mmCIF file of N, CA and C in Angstrom:
data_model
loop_
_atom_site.group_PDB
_atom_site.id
_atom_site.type_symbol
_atom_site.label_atom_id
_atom_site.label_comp_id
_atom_site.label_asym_id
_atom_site.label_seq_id
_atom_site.Cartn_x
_atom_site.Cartn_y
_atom_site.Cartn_z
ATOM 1 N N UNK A 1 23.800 -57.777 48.633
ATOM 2 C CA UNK A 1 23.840 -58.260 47.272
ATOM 3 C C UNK A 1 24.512 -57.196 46.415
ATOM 4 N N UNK A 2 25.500 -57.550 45.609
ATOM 5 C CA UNK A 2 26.159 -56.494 44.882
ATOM 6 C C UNK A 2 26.306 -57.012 43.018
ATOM 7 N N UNK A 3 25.314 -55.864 42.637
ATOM 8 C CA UNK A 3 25.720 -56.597 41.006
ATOM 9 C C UNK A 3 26.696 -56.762 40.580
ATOM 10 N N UNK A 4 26.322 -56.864 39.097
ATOM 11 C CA UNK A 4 28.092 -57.054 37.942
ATOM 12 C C UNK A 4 28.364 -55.476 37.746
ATOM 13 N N UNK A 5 29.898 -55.810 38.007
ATOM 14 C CA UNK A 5 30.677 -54.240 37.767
ATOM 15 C C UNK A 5 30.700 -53.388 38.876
ATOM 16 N N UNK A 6 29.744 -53.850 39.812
ATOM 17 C CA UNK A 6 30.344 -52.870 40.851
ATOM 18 C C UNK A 6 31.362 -52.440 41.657
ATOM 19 N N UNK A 7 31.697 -51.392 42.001
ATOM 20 C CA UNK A 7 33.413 -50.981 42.198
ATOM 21 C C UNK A 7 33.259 -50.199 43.909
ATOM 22 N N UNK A 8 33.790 -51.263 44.744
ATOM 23 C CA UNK A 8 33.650 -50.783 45.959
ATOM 24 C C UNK A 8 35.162 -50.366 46.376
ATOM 25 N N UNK A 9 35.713 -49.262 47.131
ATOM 26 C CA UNK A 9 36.811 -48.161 47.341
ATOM 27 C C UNK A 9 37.097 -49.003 49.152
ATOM 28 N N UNK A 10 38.480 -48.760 49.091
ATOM 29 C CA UNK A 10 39.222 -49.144 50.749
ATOM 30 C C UNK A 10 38.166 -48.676 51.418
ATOM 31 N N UNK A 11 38.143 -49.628 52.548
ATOM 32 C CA UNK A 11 37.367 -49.539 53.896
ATOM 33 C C UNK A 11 35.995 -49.052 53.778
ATOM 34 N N UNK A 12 34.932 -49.377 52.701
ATOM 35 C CA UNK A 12 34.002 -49.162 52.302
ATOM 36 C C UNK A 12 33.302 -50.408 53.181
ATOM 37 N N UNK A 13 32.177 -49.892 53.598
ATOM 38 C CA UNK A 13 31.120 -50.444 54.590
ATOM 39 C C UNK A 13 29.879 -51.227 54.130
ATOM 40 N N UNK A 14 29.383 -52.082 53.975
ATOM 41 C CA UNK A 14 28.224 -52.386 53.507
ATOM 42 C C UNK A 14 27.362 -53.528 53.933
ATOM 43 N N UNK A 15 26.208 -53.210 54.275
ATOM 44 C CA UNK A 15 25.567 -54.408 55.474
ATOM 45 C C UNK A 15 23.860 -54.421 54.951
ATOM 46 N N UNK A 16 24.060 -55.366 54.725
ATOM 47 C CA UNK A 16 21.754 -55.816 54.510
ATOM 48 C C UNK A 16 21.770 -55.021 53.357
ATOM 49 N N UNK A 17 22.276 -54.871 52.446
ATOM 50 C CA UNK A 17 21.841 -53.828 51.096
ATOM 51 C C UNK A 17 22.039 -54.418 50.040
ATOM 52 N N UNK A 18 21.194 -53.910 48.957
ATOM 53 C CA UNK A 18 21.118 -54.180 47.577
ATOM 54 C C UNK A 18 21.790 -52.793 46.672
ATOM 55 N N UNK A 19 22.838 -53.297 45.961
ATOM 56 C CA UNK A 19 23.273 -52.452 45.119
ATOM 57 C C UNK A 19 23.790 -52.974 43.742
ATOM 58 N N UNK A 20 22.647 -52.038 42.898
ATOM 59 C CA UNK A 20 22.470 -52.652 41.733
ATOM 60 C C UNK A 20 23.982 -52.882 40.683
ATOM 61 N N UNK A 21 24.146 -53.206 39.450
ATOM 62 C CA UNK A 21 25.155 -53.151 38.432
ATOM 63 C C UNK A 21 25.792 -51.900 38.596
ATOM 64 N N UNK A 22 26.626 -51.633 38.446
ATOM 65 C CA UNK A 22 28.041 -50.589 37.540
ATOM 66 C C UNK A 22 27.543 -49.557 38.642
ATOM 67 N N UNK A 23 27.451 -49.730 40.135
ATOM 68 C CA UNK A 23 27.555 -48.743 40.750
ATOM 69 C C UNK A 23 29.024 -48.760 41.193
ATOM 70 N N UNK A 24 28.973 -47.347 42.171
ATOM 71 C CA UNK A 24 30.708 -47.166 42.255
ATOM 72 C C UNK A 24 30.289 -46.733 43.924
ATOM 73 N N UNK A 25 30.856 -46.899 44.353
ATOM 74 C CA UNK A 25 30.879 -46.655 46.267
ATOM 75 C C UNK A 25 32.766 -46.363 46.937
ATOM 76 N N UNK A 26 32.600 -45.143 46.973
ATOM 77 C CA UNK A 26 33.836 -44.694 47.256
ATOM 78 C C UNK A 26 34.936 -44.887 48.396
ATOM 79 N N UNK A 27 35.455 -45.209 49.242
ATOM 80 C CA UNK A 27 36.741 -45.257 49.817
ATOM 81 C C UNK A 27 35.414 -44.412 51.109
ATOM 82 N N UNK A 28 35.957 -45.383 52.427
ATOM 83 C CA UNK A 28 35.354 -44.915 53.627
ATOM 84 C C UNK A 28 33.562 -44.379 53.601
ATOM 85 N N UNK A 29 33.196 -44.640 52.819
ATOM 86 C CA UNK A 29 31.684 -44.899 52.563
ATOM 87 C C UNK A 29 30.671 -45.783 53.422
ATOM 88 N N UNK A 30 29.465 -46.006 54.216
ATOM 89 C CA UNK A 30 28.982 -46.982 54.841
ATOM 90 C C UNK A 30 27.452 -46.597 54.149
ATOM 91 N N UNK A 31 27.053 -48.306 53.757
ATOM 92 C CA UNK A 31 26.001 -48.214 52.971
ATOM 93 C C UNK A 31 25.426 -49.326 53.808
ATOM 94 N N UNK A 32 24.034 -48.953 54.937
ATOM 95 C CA UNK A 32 23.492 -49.757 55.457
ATOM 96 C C UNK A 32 21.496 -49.852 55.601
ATOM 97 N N UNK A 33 21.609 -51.026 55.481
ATOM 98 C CA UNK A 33 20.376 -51.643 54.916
ATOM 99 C C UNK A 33 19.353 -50.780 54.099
ATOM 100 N N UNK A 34 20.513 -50.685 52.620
ATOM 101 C CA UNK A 34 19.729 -49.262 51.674
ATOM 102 C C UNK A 34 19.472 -49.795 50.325
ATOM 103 N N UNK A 35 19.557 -49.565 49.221
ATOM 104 C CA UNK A 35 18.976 -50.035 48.006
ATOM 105 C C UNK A 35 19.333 -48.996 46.941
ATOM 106 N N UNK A 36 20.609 -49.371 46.197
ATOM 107 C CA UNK A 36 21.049 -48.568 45.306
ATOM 108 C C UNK A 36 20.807 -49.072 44.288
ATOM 109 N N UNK A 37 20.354 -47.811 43.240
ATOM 110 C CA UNK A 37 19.667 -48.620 41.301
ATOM 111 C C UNK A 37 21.327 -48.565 40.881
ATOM 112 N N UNK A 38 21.098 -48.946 40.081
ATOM 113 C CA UNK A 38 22.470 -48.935 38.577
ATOM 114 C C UNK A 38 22.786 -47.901 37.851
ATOM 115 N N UNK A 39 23.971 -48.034 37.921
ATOM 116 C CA UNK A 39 25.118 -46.884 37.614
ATOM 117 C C UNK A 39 24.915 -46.050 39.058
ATOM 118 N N UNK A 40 24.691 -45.727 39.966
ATOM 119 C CA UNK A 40 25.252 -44.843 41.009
ATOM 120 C C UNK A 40 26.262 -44.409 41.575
ATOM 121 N N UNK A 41 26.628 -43.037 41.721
ATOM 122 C CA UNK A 41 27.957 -42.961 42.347
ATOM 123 C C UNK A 41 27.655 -42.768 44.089
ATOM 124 N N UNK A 42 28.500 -42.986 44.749
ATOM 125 C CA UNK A 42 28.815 -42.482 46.122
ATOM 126 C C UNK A 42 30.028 -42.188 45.959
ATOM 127 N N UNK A 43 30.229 -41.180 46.880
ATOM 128 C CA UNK A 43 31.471 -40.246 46.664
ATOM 129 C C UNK A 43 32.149 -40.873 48.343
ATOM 130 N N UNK A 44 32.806 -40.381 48.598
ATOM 131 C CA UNK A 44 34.024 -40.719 49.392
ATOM 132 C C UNK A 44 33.131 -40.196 50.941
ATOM 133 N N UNK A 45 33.304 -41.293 52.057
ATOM 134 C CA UNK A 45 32.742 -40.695 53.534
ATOM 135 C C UNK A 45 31.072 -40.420 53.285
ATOM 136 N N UNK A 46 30.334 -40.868 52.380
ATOM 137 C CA UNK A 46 29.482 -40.953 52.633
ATOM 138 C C UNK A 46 28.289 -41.677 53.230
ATOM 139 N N UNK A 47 27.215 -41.632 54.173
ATOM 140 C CA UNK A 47 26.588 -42.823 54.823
ATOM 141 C C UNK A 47 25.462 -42.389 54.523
ATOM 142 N N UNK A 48 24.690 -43.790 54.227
ATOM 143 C CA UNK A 48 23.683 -43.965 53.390
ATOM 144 C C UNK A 48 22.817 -45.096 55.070
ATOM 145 N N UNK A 49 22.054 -44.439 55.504
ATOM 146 C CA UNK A 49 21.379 -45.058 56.910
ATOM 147 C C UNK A 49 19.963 -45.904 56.622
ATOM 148 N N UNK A 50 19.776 -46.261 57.712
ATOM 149 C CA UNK A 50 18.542 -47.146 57.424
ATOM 150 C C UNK A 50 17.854 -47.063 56.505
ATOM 151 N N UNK A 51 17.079 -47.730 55.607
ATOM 152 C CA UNK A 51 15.974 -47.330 54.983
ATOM 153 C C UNK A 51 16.514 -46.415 53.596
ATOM 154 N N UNK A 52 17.414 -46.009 53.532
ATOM 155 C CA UNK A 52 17.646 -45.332 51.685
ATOM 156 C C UNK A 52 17.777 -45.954 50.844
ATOM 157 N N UNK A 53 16.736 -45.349 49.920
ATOM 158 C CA UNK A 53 16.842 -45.897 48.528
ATOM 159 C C UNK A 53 17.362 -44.535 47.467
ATOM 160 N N UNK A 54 17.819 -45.195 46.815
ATOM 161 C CA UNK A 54 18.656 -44.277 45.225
ATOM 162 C C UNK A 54 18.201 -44.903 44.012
ATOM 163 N N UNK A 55 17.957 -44.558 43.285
ATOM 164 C CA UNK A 55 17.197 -44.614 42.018
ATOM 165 C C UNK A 55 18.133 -44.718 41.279
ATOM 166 N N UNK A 56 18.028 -44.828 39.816
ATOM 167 C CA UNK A 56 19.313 -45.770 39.412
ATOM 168 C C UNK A 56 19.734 -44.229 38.334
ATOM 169 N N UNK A 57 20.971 -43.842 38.453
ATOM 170 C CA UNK A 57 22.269 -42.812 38.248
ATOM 171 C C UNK A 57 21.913 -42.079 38.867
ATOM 172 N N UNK A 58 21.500 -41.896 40.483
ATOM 173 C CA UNK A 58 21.789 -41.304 41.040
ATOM 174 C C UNK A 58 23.483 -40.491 41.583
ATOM 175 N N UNK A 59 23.450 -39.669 42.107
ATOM 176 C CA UNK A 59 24.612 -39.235 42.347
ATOM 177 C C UNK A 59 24.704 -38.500 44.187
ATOM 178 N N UNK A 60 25.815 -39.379 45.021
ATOM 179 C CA UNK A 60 26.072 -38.975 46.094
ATOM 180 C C UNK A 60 27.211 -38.299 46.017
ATOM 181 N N UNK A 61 27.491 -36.866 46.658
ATOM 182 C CA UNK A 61 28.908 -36.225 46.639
ATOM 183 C C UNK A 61 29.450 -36.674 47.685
ATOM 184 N N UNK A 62 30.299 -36.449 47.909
ATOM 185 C CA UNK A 62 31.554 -36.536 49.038
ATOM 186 C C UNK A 62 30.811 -36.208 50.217
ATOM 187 N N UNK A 63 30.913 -36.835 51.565
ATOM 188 C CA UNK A 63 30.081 -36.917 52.749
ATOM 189 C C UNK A 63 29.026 -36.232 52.959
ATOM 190 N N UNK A 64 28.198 -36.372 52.023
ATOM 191 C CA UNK A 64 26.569 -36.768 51.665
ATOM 192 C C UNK A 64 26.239 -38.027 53.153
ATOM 193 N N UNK A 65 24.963 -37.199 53.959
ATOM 194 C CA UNK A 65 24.315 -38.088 54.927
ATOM 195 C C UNK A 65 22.943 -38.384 54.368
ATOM 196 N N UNK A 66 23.089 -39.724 54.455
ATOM 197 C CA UNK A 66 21.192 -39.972 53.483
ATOM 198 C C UNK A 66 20.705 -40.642 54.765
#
């Protein structure tokens, strides 16, 4: 499920997840069965694995393993 405004980047991954409004998910990113709040960034190559949750403006840097 992906809210309003969200901005997903080339070859960005995403499977069984909830990601809230005006998040941003960067270019080669895999976000699986996780739960992102609103406004979040993910930065570029980052994977977000079973079971993560992010709270809403959270911030992932650049190949960040959650």
């Amino acid at each position: 499920v992906l809210g309003r405004g969200v901005r997903v980047g080339e070859n960005a991954f995403i499977r069984n997840s909830v990601v809230w409004d005006g998040t941003v998910i960067e270019s080669n990113s895999s976000v699986i069965d996780s739960i992102l709040g609103k406004n979040c960034y993910v930065g570029e190559k980052v994977v977000l694995g079973e079971g993560s949750v992010c709270g809403d403006n959270s911030i992932l840097t650049d190949f960040s393993v959650c």
